[in-house]
Amino acid sequence: MKSFSYFLILFFLVSQTVFAQDNEPKVVDPNVNQRVKDEKSQNDILIGLCNRDGLQSDLFNSFYEKEYNAYSPDAKTMDLIKKNPKLYNVTIYVVMASWCEDSQQQMPRLFKILDQVAYDENDMTIFCVDKSKKTPLNETDQFKITLVPTIIFNYRGNEIGRIIEKPKVSLEKDLLSILESIDKKPETIKKTTTTTTKTTTQNKTTSPKTTTNKTGTGVKK
């Protein structure tokens, strides 16, 4: 009887702890997922550092949820991506626009792929730009963006490829091709130095981090 009572007390304490954690207020960084009014359309757009929460917010969730649920990545390709250990040393930088149809289509698909391979979103930084392809702090100037979305893949500090506007085949197949290129043509990659600000899925930013990127191989249109 004593052991049963002890079990009930332990169960109660654990349940209360889990409940308290689930109901902790979410920390929101005011510098992430900012909105401004587009001068021409007079519609709100996301600007600067963003994350999935911004894309799932009231104004933008209509395209996010529809694309995320509808997209079905190729199973064989996804299996090969999961088995490639280099993926988990890859840092992703995305320059997109919430007003851009290609961004509205490709970003939910990218998140679905990354969810299925258990990629850590803390290793991805997203910048939303205005119609001049700019952010208020000019963080994206270093990437020399001409089209959005541009998805940039870095492996251990070096750029290994980009998917620009739309994938050549599909996001998952292009991603696999970029991962497989790491060992094939390292001599063709040119080093550059960039500085960027990281953000996380918890809406937190860290101090600027200097990384060394490489350009030259990857998927481009």
JSON list of C-alpha atoms in Angstrom, two decimals:
[
{"chain": "A", "resi": 1, "resn": "MET", "atom": "CA", "xyz": [0.00, 0.00, 0.00]},
{"chain": "A", "resi": 2, "resn": "LYS", "atom": "CA", "xyz": [2.86, 2.36, 0.84]},
{"chain": "A", "resi": 3, "resn": "SER", "atom": "CA", "xyz": [4.54, 1.71, -2.49]},
{"chain": "A", "resi": 4, "resn": "PHE", "atom": "CA", "xyz": [1.28, 2.41, -4.31]},
{"chain": "A", "resi": 5, "resn": "SER", "atom": "CA", "xyz": [0.87, 5.71, -2.44]},
{"chain": "A", "resi": 6, "resn": "TYR", "atom": "CA", "xyz": [4.45, 6.63, -3.28]},
{"chain": "A", "resi": 7, "resn": "PHE", "atom": "CA", "xyz": [3.75, 5.90, -6.95]},
{"chain": "A", "resi": 8, "resn": "LEU", "atom": "CA", "xyz": [0.69, 8.15, -6.94]},
{"chain": "A", "resi": 9, "resn": "ILE", "atom": "CA", "xyz": [2.63, 11.02, -5.35]},
{"chain": "A", "resi": 10, "resn": "LEU", "atom": "CA", "xyz": [5.48, 10.62, -7.85]},
{"chain": "A", "resi": 11, "resn": "PHE", "atom": "CA", "xyz": [3.03, 10.54, -10.77]},
{"chain": "A", "resi": 12, "resn": "PHE", "atom": "CA", "xyz": [1.35, 13.71, -9.50]},
{"chain": "A", "resi": 13, "resn": "LEU", "atom": "CA", "xyz": [4.65, 15.58, -9.17]},
{"chain": "A", "resi": 14, "resn": "VAL", "atom": "CA", "xyz": [5.84, 14.55, -12.64]},
{"chain": "A", "resi": 15, "resn": "SER", "atom": "CA", "xyz": [2.50, 15.52, -14.18]},
{"chain": "A", "resi": 16, "resn": "GLN", "atom": "CA", "xyz": [2.60, 18.95, -12.54]},
{"chain": "A", "resi": 17, "resn": "THR", "atom": "CA", "xyz": [6.15, 19.54, -13.77]},
{"chain": "A", "resi": 18, "resn": "VAL", "atom": "CA", "xyz": [5.26, 18.65, -17.37]},
{"chain": "A", "resi": 19, "resn": "PHE", "atom": "CA", "xyz": [2.12, 20.79, -17.21]},
{"chain": "A", "resi": 20, "resn": "ALA", "atom": "CA", "xyz": [4.10, 23.75, -15.89]},
{"chain": "A", "resi": 21, "resn": "GLN", "atom": "CA", "xyz": [6.67, 23.41, -18.68]},
{"chain": "A", "resi": 22, "resn": "ASP", "atom": "CA", "xyz": [3.98, 23.23, -21.35]},
{"chain": "A", "resi": 23, "resn": "ASN", "atom": "CA", "xyz": [2.36, 26.39, -20.02]},
{"chain": "A", "resi": 24, "resn": "GLU", "atom": "CA", "xyz": [5.48, 28.50, -19.70]},
{"chain": "A", "resi": 25, "resn": "PRO", "atom": "CA", "xyz": [5.10, 31.75, -21.66]},
{"chain": "A", "resi": 26, "resn": "LYS", "atom": "CA", "xyz": [6.99, 31.73, -24.94]},
{"chain": "A", "resi": 27, "resn": "VAL", "atom": "CA", "xyz": [9.82, 34.22, -25.18]},
{"chain": "A", "resi": 28, "resn": "VAL", "atom": "CA", "xyz": [9.27, 36.45, -28.20]},
{"chain": "A", "resi": 29, "resn": "ASP", "atom": "CA", "xyz": [12.12, 38.51, -29.57]},
{"chain": "A", "resi": 30, "resn": "PRO", "atom": "CA", "xyz": [10.72, 41.83, -30.88]},
{"chain": "A", "resi": 31, "resn": "ASN", "atom": "CA", "xyz": [13.50, 41.97, -33.47]},
{"chain": "A", "resi": 32, "resn": "VAL", "atom": "CA", "xyz": [12.30, 38.77, -35.16]},
{"chain": "A", "resi": 33, "resn": "ASN", "atom": "CA", "xyz": [9.27, 38.48, -37.49]},
{"chain": "A", "resi": 34, "resn": "GLN", "atom": "CA", "xyz": [8.82, 42.23, -37.79]},
{"chain": "A", "resi": 35, "resn": "ARG", "atom": "CA", "xyz": [6.20, 43.56, -40.17]},
{"chain": "A", "resi": 36, "resn": "VAL", "atom": "CA", "xyz": [6.10, 46.64, -42.33]},
{"chain": "A", "resi": 37, "resn": "LYS", "atom": "CA", "xyz": [3.55, 47.99, -44.78]},
{"chain": "A", "resi": 38, "resn": "ASP", "atom": "CA", "xyz": [4.51, 47.60, -48.43]},
{"chain": "A", "resi": 39, "resn": "GLU", "atom": "CA", "xyz": [4.18, 51.06, -49.97]},
{"chain": "A", "resi": 40, "resn": "LYS", "atom": "CA", "xyz": [2.76, 49.85, -53.28]},
{"chain": "A", "resi": 41, "resn": "SER", "atom": "CA", "xyz": [0.33, 47.12, -52.20]},
{"chain": "A", "resi": 42, "resn": "GLN", "atom": "CA", "xyz": [-0.33, 48.52, -48.71]},
{"chain": "A", "resi": 43, "resn": "ASN", "atom": "CA", "xyz": [-0.15, 44.94, -47.42]},
{"chain": "A", "resi": 44, "resn": "ASP", "atom": "CA", "xyz": [1.89, 43.86, -44.41]},
{"chain": "A", "resi": 45, "resn": "ILE", "atom": "CA", "xyz": [5.09, 41.98, -45.22]},
{"chain": "A", "resi": 46, "resn": "LEU", "atom": "CA", "xyz": [7.70, 40.30, -43.04]},
{"chain": "A", "resi": 47, "resn": "ILE", "atom": "CA", "xyz": [11.07, 42.05, -42.92]},
{"chain": "A", "resi": 48, "resn": "GLY", "atom": "CA", "xyz": [14.50, 41.21, -41.53]},
{"chain": "A", "resi": 49, "resn": "LEU", "atom": "CA", "xyz": [15.19, 38.17, -39.35]},
{"chain": "A", "resi": 50, "resn": "CYS", "atom": "CA", "xyz": [12.30, 35.70, -39.43]},
{"chain": "A", "resi": 51, "resn": "ASN", "atom": "CA", "xyz": [11.51, 32.12, -38.50]},
{"chain": "A", "resi": 52, "resn": "ARG", "atom": "CA", "xyz": [8.77, 29.53, -38.90]},
{"chain": "A", "resi": 53, "resn": "ASP", "atom": "CA", "xyz": [6.57, 31.30, -36.36]},
{"chain": "A", "resi": 54, "resn": "GLY", "atom": "CA", "xyz": [6.43, 34.32, -38.63]},
{"chain": "A", "resi": 55, "resn": "LEU", "atom": "CA", "xyz": [5.42, 32.22, -41.62]},
{"chain": "A", "resi": 56, "resn": "GLN", "atom": "CA", "xyz": [2.72, 30.53, -39.56]},
{"chain": "A", "resi": 57, "resn": "SER", "atom": "CA", "xyz": [1.31, 33.79, -38.24]},
{"chain": "A", "resi": 58, "resn": "ASP", "atom": "CA", "xyz": [-2.18, 34.97, -39.04]},
{"chain": "A", "resi": 59, "resn": "LEU", "atom": "CA", "xyz": [-1.42, 36.86, -42.25]},
{"chain": "A", "resi": 60, "resn": "PHE", "atom": "CA", "xyz": [0.77, 34.22, -43.86]},
{"chain": "A", "resi": 61, "resn": "ASN", "atom": "CA", "xyz": [-0.41, 30.84, -42.56]},
{"chain": "A", "resi": 62, "resn": "SER", "atom": "CA", "xyz": [-2.90, 30.39, -45.41]},
{"chain": "A", "resi": 63, "resn": "PHE", "atom": "CA", "xyz": [-0.12, 29.61, -47.89]},
{"chain": "A", "resi": 64, "resn": "TYR", "atom": "CA", "xyz": [2.18, 27.90, -45.35]},
{"chain": "A", "resi": 65, "resn": "GLU", "atom": "CA", "xyz": [-0.27, 25.30, -44.07]},
{"chain": "A", "resi": 66, "resn": "LYS", "atom": "CA", "xyz": [-1.64, 24.46, -47.52]},
{"chain": "A", "resi": 67, "resn": "GLU", "atom": "CA", "xyz": [1.78, 23.89, -49.09]},
{"chain": "A", "resi": 68, "resn": "TYR", "atom": "CA", "xyz": [3.21, 22.08, -46.07]},
{"chain": "A", "resi": 69, "resn": "ASN", "atom": "CA", "xyz": [0.35, 19.58, -45.93]},
{"chain": "A", "resi": 70, "resn": "ALA", "atom": "CA", "xyz": [0.15, 19.05, -49.69]},
{"chain": "A", "resi": 71, "resn": "TYR", "atom": "CA", "xyz": [3.85, 18.46, -50.37]},
{"chain": "A", "resi": 72, "resn": "SER", "atom": "CA", "xyz": [5.06, 14.87, -50.44]},
{"chain": "A", "resi": 73, "resn": "PRO", "atom": "CA", "xyz": [8.86, 14.54, -50.73]},
{"chain": "A", "resi": 74, "resn": "ASP", "atom": "CA", "xyz": [10.24, 11.61, -52.70]},
{"chain": "A", "resi": 75, "resn": "ALA", "atom": "CA", "xyz": [10.69, 8.78, -50.20]},
{"chain": "A", "resi": 76, "resn": "LYS", "atom": "CA", "xyz": [13.81, 7.26, -51.78]},
{"chain": "A", "resi": 77, "resn": "THR", "atom": "CA", "xyz": [15.56, 10.61, -51.96]},
{"chain": "A", "resi": 78, "resn": "MET", "atom": "CA", "xyz": [14.61, 11.43, -48.38]},
{"chain": "A", "resi": 79, "resn": "ASP", "atom": "CA", "xyz": [16.06, 8.13, -47.22]},
{"chain": "A", "resi": 80, "resn": "LEU", "atom": "CA", "xyz": [19.38, 8.96, -48.91]},
{"chain": "A", "resi": 81, "resn": "ILE", "atom": "CA", "xyz": [19.41, 12.41, -47.30]},
{"chain": "A", "resi": 82, "resn": "LYS", "atom": "CA", "xyz": [18.79, 10.92, -43.86]},
{"chain": "A", "resi": 83, "resn": "LYS", "atom": "CA", "xyz": [21.70, 8.52, -44.33]},
{"chain": "A", "resi": 84, "resn": "ASN", "atom": "CA", "xyz": [24.10, 11.31, -45.32]},
{"chain": "A", "resi": 85, "resn": "PRO", "atom": "CA", "xyz": [25.85, 12.41, -42.09]},
{"chain": "A", "resi": 86, "resn": "LYS", "atom": "CA", "xyz": [27.09, 15.62, -43.70]},
{"chain": "A", "resi": 87, "resn": "LEU", "atom": "CA", "xyz": [23.57, 17.07, -43.53]},
{"chain": "A", "resi": 88, "resn": "TYR", "atom": "CA", "xyz": [23.93, 17.62, -39.81]},
{"chain": "A", "resi": 89, "resn": "ASN", "atom": "CA", "xyz": [27.04, 19.75, -40.30]},
{"chain": "A", "resi": 90, "resn": "VAL", "atom": "CA", "xyz": [25.25, 21.97, -42.81]},
{"chain": "A", "resi": 91, "resn": "THR", "atom": "CA", "xyz": [24.12, 25.49, -41.94]},
{"chain": "A", "resi": 92, "resn": "ILE", "atom": "CA", "xyz": [21.31, 26.97, -44.03]},
{"chain": "A", "resi": 93, "resn": "TYR", "atom": "CA", "xyz": [20.72, 30.63, -44.85]},
{"chain": "A", "resi": 94, "resn": "VAL", "atom": "CA", "xyz": [17.48, 31.59, -46.57]},
{"chain": "A", "resi": 95, "resn": "VAL", "atom": "CA", "xyz": [16.70, 34.91, -48.21]},
{"chain": "A", "resi": 96, "resn": "MET", "atom": "CA", "xyz": [13.00, 35.02, -49.04]},
{"chain": "A", "resi": 97, "resn": "ALA", "atom": "CA", "xyz": [10.06, 37.39, -49.34]},
{"chain": "A", "resi": 98, "resn": "SER", "atom": "CA", "xyz": [6.67, 36.88, -47.75]},
{"chain": "A", "resi": 99, "resn": "TRP", "atom": "CA", "xyz": [5.10, 38.67, -50.73]},
{"chain": "A", "resi": 100, "resn": "CYS", "atom": "CA", "xyz": [6.78, 36.36, -53.28]},
{"chain": "A", "resi": 101, "resn": "GLU", "atom": "CA", "xyz": [4.81, 33.40, -54.68]},
{"chain": "A", "resi": 102, "resn": "ASP", "atom": "CA", "xyz": [7.92, 31.27, -55.12]},
{"chain": "A", "resi": 103, "resn": "SER", "atom": "CA", "xyz": [8.86, 31.87, -51.48]},
{"chain": "A", "resi": 104, "resn": "GLN", "atom": "CA", "xyz": [5.31, 31.06, -50.40]},
{"chain": "A", "resi": 105, "resn": "GLN", "atom": "CA", "xyz": [5.55, 27.76, -52.27]},
{"chain": "A", "resi": 106, "resn": "GLN", "atom": "CA", "xyz": [9.12, 26.66, -51.53]},
{"chain": "A", "resi": 107, "resn": "MET", "atom": "CA", "xyz": [9.51, 27.58, -47.86]},
{"chain": "A", "resi": 108, "resn": "PRO", "atom": "CA", "xyz": [6.75, 25.31, -46.48]},
{"chain": "A", "resi": 109, "resn": "ARG", "atom": "CA", "xyz": [8.15, 22.50, -48.64]},
{"chain": "A", "resi": 110, "resn": "LEU", "atom": "CA", "xyz": [11.65, 23.12, -47.30]},
{"chain": "A", "resi": 111, "resn": "PHE", "atom": "CA", "xyz": [10.38, 22.98, -43.72]},
{"chain": "A", "resi": 112, "resn": "LYS", "atom": "CA", "xyz": [8.59, 19.70, -44.41]},
{"chain": "A", "resi": 113, "resn": "ILE", "atom": "CA", "xyz": [11.79, 18.17, -45.81]},
{"chain": "A", "resi": 114, "resn": "LEU", "atom": "CA", "xyz": [13.83, 19.37, -42.84]},
{"chain": "A", "resi": 115, "resn": "ASP", "atom": "CA", "xyz": [11.22, 18.12, -40.39]},
{"chain": "A", "resi": 116, "resn": "GLN", "atom": "CA", "xyz": [11.29, 14.65, -41.93]},
{"chain": "A", "resi": 117, "resn": "VAL", "atom": "CA", "xyz": [15.09, 14.40, -41.64]},
{"chain": "A", "resi": 118, "resn": "ALA", "atom": "CA", "xyz": [15.11, 15.85, -38.10]},
{"chain": "A", "resi": 119, "resn": "TYR", "atom": "CA", "xyz": [17.27, 18.82, -39.08]},
{"chain": "A", "resi": 120, "resn": "ASP", "atom": "CA", "xyz": [17.88, 21.29, -36.26]},
{"chain": "A", "resi": 121, "resn": "GLU", "atom": "CA", "xyz": [16.14, 24.57, -37.12]},
{"chain": "A", "resi": 122, "resn": "ASN", "atom": "CA", "xyz": [18.61, 26.40, -34.90]},
{"chain": "A", "resi": 123, "resn": "ASP", "atom": "CA", "xyz": [21.11, 25.85, -37.72]},
{"chain": "A", "resi": 124, "resn": "MET", "atom": "CA", "xyz": [18.94, 27.78, -40.20]},
{"chain": "A", "resi": 125, "resn": "THR", "atom": "CA", "xyz": [18.73, 31.57, -40.49]},
{"chain": "A", "resi": 126, "resn": "ILE", "atom": "CA", "xyz": [15.93, 33.22, -42.47]},
{"chain": "A", "resi": 127, "resn": "PHE", "atom": "CA", "xyz": [15.91, 36.77, -43.77]},
{"chain": "A", "resi": 128, "resn": "CYS", "atom": "CA", "xyz": [12.80, 38.33, -45.31]},
{"chain": "A", "resi": 129, "resn": "VAL", "atom": "CA", "xyz": [13.37, 41.15, -47.78]},
{"chain": "A", "resi": 130, "resn": "ASP", "atom": "CA", "xyz": [11.28, 43.93, -49.26]},
{"chain": "A", "resi": 131, "resn": "LYS", "atom": "CA", "xyz": [10.66, 44.36, -52.99]},
{"chain": "A", "resi": 132, "resn": "SER", "atom": "CA", "xyz": [14.09, 45.88, -53.50]},
{"chain": "A", "resi": 133, "resn": "LYS", "atom": "CA", "xyz": [15.59, 42.65, -52.04]},
{"chain": "A", "resi": 134, "resn": "LYS", "atom": "CA", "xyz": [16.80, 44.54, -48.96]},
{"chain": "A", "resi": 135, "resn": "THR", "atom": "CA", "xyz": [16.53, 44.24, -45.18]},
{"chain": "A", "resi": 136, "resn": "PRO", "atom": "CA", "xyz": [16.67, 47.21, -42.78]},
{"chain": "A", "resi": 137, "resn": "LEU", "atom": "CA", "xyz": [20.15, 46.22, -41.53]},
{"chain": "A", "resi": 138, "resn": "ASN", "atom": "CA", "xyz": [21.41, 45.08, -44.95]},
{"chain": "A", "resi": 139, "resn": "GLU", "atom": "CA", "xyz": [22.31, 41.61, -43.62]},
{"chain": "A", "resi": 140, "resn": "THR", "atom": "CA", "xyz": [21.68, 40.02, -46.99]},
{"chain": "A", "resi": 141, "resn": "ASP", "atom": "CA", "xyz": [24.03, 42.24, -49.03]},
{"chain": "A", "resi": 142, "resn": "GLN", "atom": "CA", "xyz": [26.84, 39.75, -48.43]},
{"chain": "A", "resi": 143, "resn": "PHE", "atom": "CA", "xyz": [24.89, 37.06, -50.29]},
{"chain": "A", "resi": 144, "resn": "LYS", "atom": "CA", "xyz": [24.48, 39.10, -53.51]},
{"chain": "A", "resi": 145, "resn": "ILE", "atom": "CA", "xyz": [20.84, 38.11, -53.94]},
{"chain": "A", "resi": 146, "resn": "THR", "atom": "CA", "xyz": [19.10, 38.66, -57.27]},
{"chain": "A", "resi": 147, "resn": "LEU", "atom": "CA", "xyz": [16.13, 36.29, -56.96]},
{"chain": "A", "resi": 148, "resn": "VAL", "atom": "CA", "xyz": [14.06, 35.00, -54.05]},
{"chain": "A", "resi": 149, "resn": "PRO", "atom": "CA", "xyz": [13.91, 32.64, -52.44]},
{"chain": "A", "resi": 150, "resn": "THR", "atom": "CA", "xyz": [17.62, 31.86, -52.37]},
{"chain": "A", "resi": 151, "resn": "ILE", "atom": "CA", "xyz": [18.56, 28.93, -50.13]},
{"chain": "A", "resi": 152, "resn": "ILE", "atom": "CA", "xyz": [22.26, 28.84, -49.28]},
{"chain": "A", "resi": 153, "resn": "PHE", "atom": "CA", "xyz": [23.95, 25.73, -47.88]},
{"chain": "A", "resi": 154, "resn": "ASN", "atom": "CA", "xyz": [27.18, 25.99, -45.89]},
{"chain": "A", "resi": 155, "resn": "TYR", "atom": "CA", "xyz": [29.22, 22.97, -44.82]},
{"chain": "A", "resi": 156, "resn": "ARG", "atom": "CA", "xyz": [31.57, 23.62, -41.91]},
{"chain": "A", "resi": 157, "resn": "GLY", "atom": "CA", "xyz": [31.68, 27.32, -42.77]},
{"chain": "A", "resi": 158, "resn": "ASN", "atom": "CA", "xyz": [32.04, 26.97, -46.53]},
{"chain": "A", "resi": 159, "resn": "GLU", "atom": "CA", "xyz": [29.29, 27.54, -49.07]},
{"chain": "A", "resi": 160, "resn": "ILE", "atom": "CA", "xyz": [28.58, 24.34, -51.01]},
{"chain": "A", "resi": 161, "resn": "GLY", "atom": "CA", "xyz": [25.58, 25.34, -53.09]},
{"chain": "A", "resi": 162, "resn": "ARG", "atom": "CA", "xyz": [22.43, 27.35, -53.60]},
{"chain": "A", "resi": 163, "resn": "ILE", "atom": "CA", "xyz": [18.88, 26.73, -54.72]},
{"chain": "A", "resi": 164, "resn": "ILE", "atom": "CA", "xyz": [17.74, 29.93, -56.38]},
{"chain": "A", "resi": 165, "resn": "GLU", "atom": "CA", "xyz": [14.06, 30.79, -56.90]},
{"chain": "A", "resi": 166, "resn": "LYS", "atom": "CA", "xyz": [13.00, 27.22, -57.78]},
{"chain": "A", "resi": 167, "resn": "PRO", "atom": "CA", "xyz": [14.76, 23.85, -57.66]},
{"chain": "A", "resi": 168, "resn": "LYS", "atom": "CA", "xyz": [16.02, 22.29, -60.87]},
{"chain": "A", "resi": 169, "resn": "VAL", "atom": "CA", "xyz": [14.31, 18.98, -60.07]},
{"chain": "A", "resi": 170, "resn": "SER", "atom": "CA", "xyz": [12.81, 19.16, -56.58]},
{"chain": "A", "resi": 171, "resn": "LEU", "atom": "CA", "xyz": [13.98, 20.58, -53.28]},
{"chain": "A", "resi": 172, "resn": "GLU", "atom": "CA", "xyz": [14.90, 17.20, -51.85]},
{"chain": "A", "resi": 173, "resn": "LYS", "atom": "CA", "xyz": [16.70, 16.00, -55.00]},
{"chain": "A", "resi": 174, "resn": "ASP", "atom": "CA", "xyz": [18.60, 19.26, -55.34]},
{"chain": "A", "resi": 175, "resn": "LEU", "atom": "CA", "xyz": [19.53, 19.12, -51.64]},
{"chain": "A", "resi": 176, "resn": "LEU", "atom": "CA", "xyz": [20.83, 15.57, -52.07]},
{"chain": "A", "resi": 177, "resn": "SER", "atom": "CA", "xyz": [22.86, 16.66, -55.09]},
{"chain": "A", "resi": 178, "resn": "ILE", "atom": "CA", "xyz": [24.43, 19.48, -53.07]},
{"chain": "A", "resi": 179, "resn": "LEU", "atom": "CA", "xyz": [25.29, 17.13, -50.20]},
{"chain": "A", "resi": 180, "resn": "GLU", "atom": "CA", "xyz": [26.85, 14.63, -52.59]},
{"chain": "A", "resi": 181, "resn": "SER", "atom": "CA", "xyz": [28.93, 17.40, -54.20]},
{"chain": "A", "resi": 182, "resn": "ILE", "atom": "CA", "xyz": [30.87, 18.01, -50.97]},
{"chain": "A", "resi": 183, "resn": "ASP", "atom": "CA", "xyz": [33.39, 15.25, -51.68]},
{"chain": "A", "resi": 184, "resn": "LYS", "atom": "CA", "xyz": [33.33, 15.49, -55.47]},
{"chain": "A", "resi": 185, "resn": "LYS", "atom": "CA", "xyz": [34.52, 18.99, -56.38]},
{"chain": "A", "resi": 186, "resn": "PRO", "atom": "CA", "xyz": [36.02, 20.77, -53.38]},
{"chain": "A", "resi": 187, "resn": "GLU", "atom": "CA", "xyz": [38.66, 22.39, -55.57]},
{"chain": "A", "resi": 188, "resn": "THR", "atom": "CA", "xyz": [36.03, 24.35, -57.53]},
{"chain": "A", "resi": 189, "resn": "ILE", "atom": "CA", "xyz": [34.71, 26.20, -54.49]},
{"chain": "A", "resi": 190, "resn": "LYS", "atom": "CA", "xyz": [35.92, 29.74, -53.89]},
{"chain": "A", "resi": 191, "resn": "LYS", "atom": "CA", "xyz": [36.29, 31.09, -50.35]},
{"chain": "A", "resi": 192, "resn": "THR", "atom": "CA", "xyz": [34.66, 34.31, -49.20]},
{"chain": "A", "resi": 193, "resn": "THR", "atom": "CA", "xyz": [34.13, 35.79, -45.74]},
{"chain": "A", "resi": 194, "resn": "THR", "atom": "CA", "xyz": [30.68, 36.71, -44.49]},
{"chain": "A", "resi": 195, "resn": "THR", "atom": "CA", "xyz": [29.13, 37.93, -41.27]},
{"chain": "A", "resi": 196, "resn": "THR", "atom": "CA", "xyz": [25.59, 37.04, -40.30]},
{"chain": "A", "resi": 197, "resn": "THR", "atom": "CA", "xyz": [23.26, 37.08, -37.32]},
{"chain": "A", "resi": 198, "resn": "LYS", "atom": "CA", "xyz": [21.77, 33.78, -36.16]},
{"chain": "A", "resi": 199, "resn": "THR", "atom": "CA", "xyz": [18.19, 33.22, -34.97]},
{"chain": "A", "resi": 200, "resn": "THR", "atom": "CA", "xyz": [16.45, 30.22, -33.50]},
{"chain": "A", "resi": 201, "resn": "THR", "atom": "CA", "xyz": [13.01, 28.67, -33.51]},
{"chain": "A", "resi": 202, "resn": "GLN", "atom": "CA", "xyz": [12.47, 30.11, -30.04]},
{"chain": "A", "resi": 203, "resn": "ASN", "atom": "CA", "xyz": [12.64, 33.63, -31.51]},
{"chain": "A", "resi": 204, "resn": "LYS", "atom": "CA", "xyz": [16.05, 34.33, -29.95]},
{"chain": "A", "resi": 205, "resn": "THR", "atom": "CA", "xyz": [19.03, 35.92, -31.64]},
{"chain": "A", "resi": 206, "resn": "THR", "atom": "CA", "xyz": [22.68, 35.44, -30.83]},
{"chain": "A", "resi": 207, "resn": "SER", "atom": "CA", "xyz": [25.65, 37.66, -31.42]},
{"chain": "A", "resi": 208, "resn": "PRO", "atom": "CA", "xyz": [26.89, 38.10, -34.98]},
{"chain": "A", "resi": 209, "resn": "LYS", "atom": "CA", "xyz": [28.99, 35.20, -36.16]},
{"chain": "A", "resi": 210, "resn": "THR", "atom": "CA", "xyz": [31.66, 35.34, -38.82]},
{"chain": "A", "resi": 211, "resn": "THR", "atom": "CA", "xyz": [31.67, 32.39, -41.18]},
{"chain": "A", "resi": 212, "resn": "THR", "atom": "CA", "xyz": [33.68, 31.53, -44.23]},
{"chain": "A", "resi": 213, "resn": "ASN", "atom": "CA", "xyz": [31.52, 30.73, -47.24]},
{"chain": "A", "resi": 214, "resn": "LYS", "atom": "CA", "xyz": [32.38, 29.20, -50.56]},
{"chain": "A", "resi": 215, "resn": "THR", "atom": "CA", "xyz": [30.67, 29.78, -53.86]},
{"chain": "A", "resi": 216, "resn": "GLY", "atom": "CA", "xyz": [30.83, 27.95, -57.12]},
{"chain": "A", "resi": 217, "resn": "THR", "atom": "CA", "xyz": [29.15, 24.57, -56.83]},
{"chain": "A", "resi": 218, "resn": "GLY", "atom": "CA", "xyz": [25.53, 23.92, -56.25]},
{"chain": "A", "resi": 219, "resn": "VAL", "atom": "CA", "xyz": [22.17, 24.28, -57.88]},
{"chain": "A", "resi": 220, "resn": "LYS", "atom": "CA", "xyz": [21.51, 27.51, -59.71]},
{"chain": "A", "resi": 221, "resn": "LYS", "atom": "CA", "xyz": [19.00, 28.71, -62.26]}
]
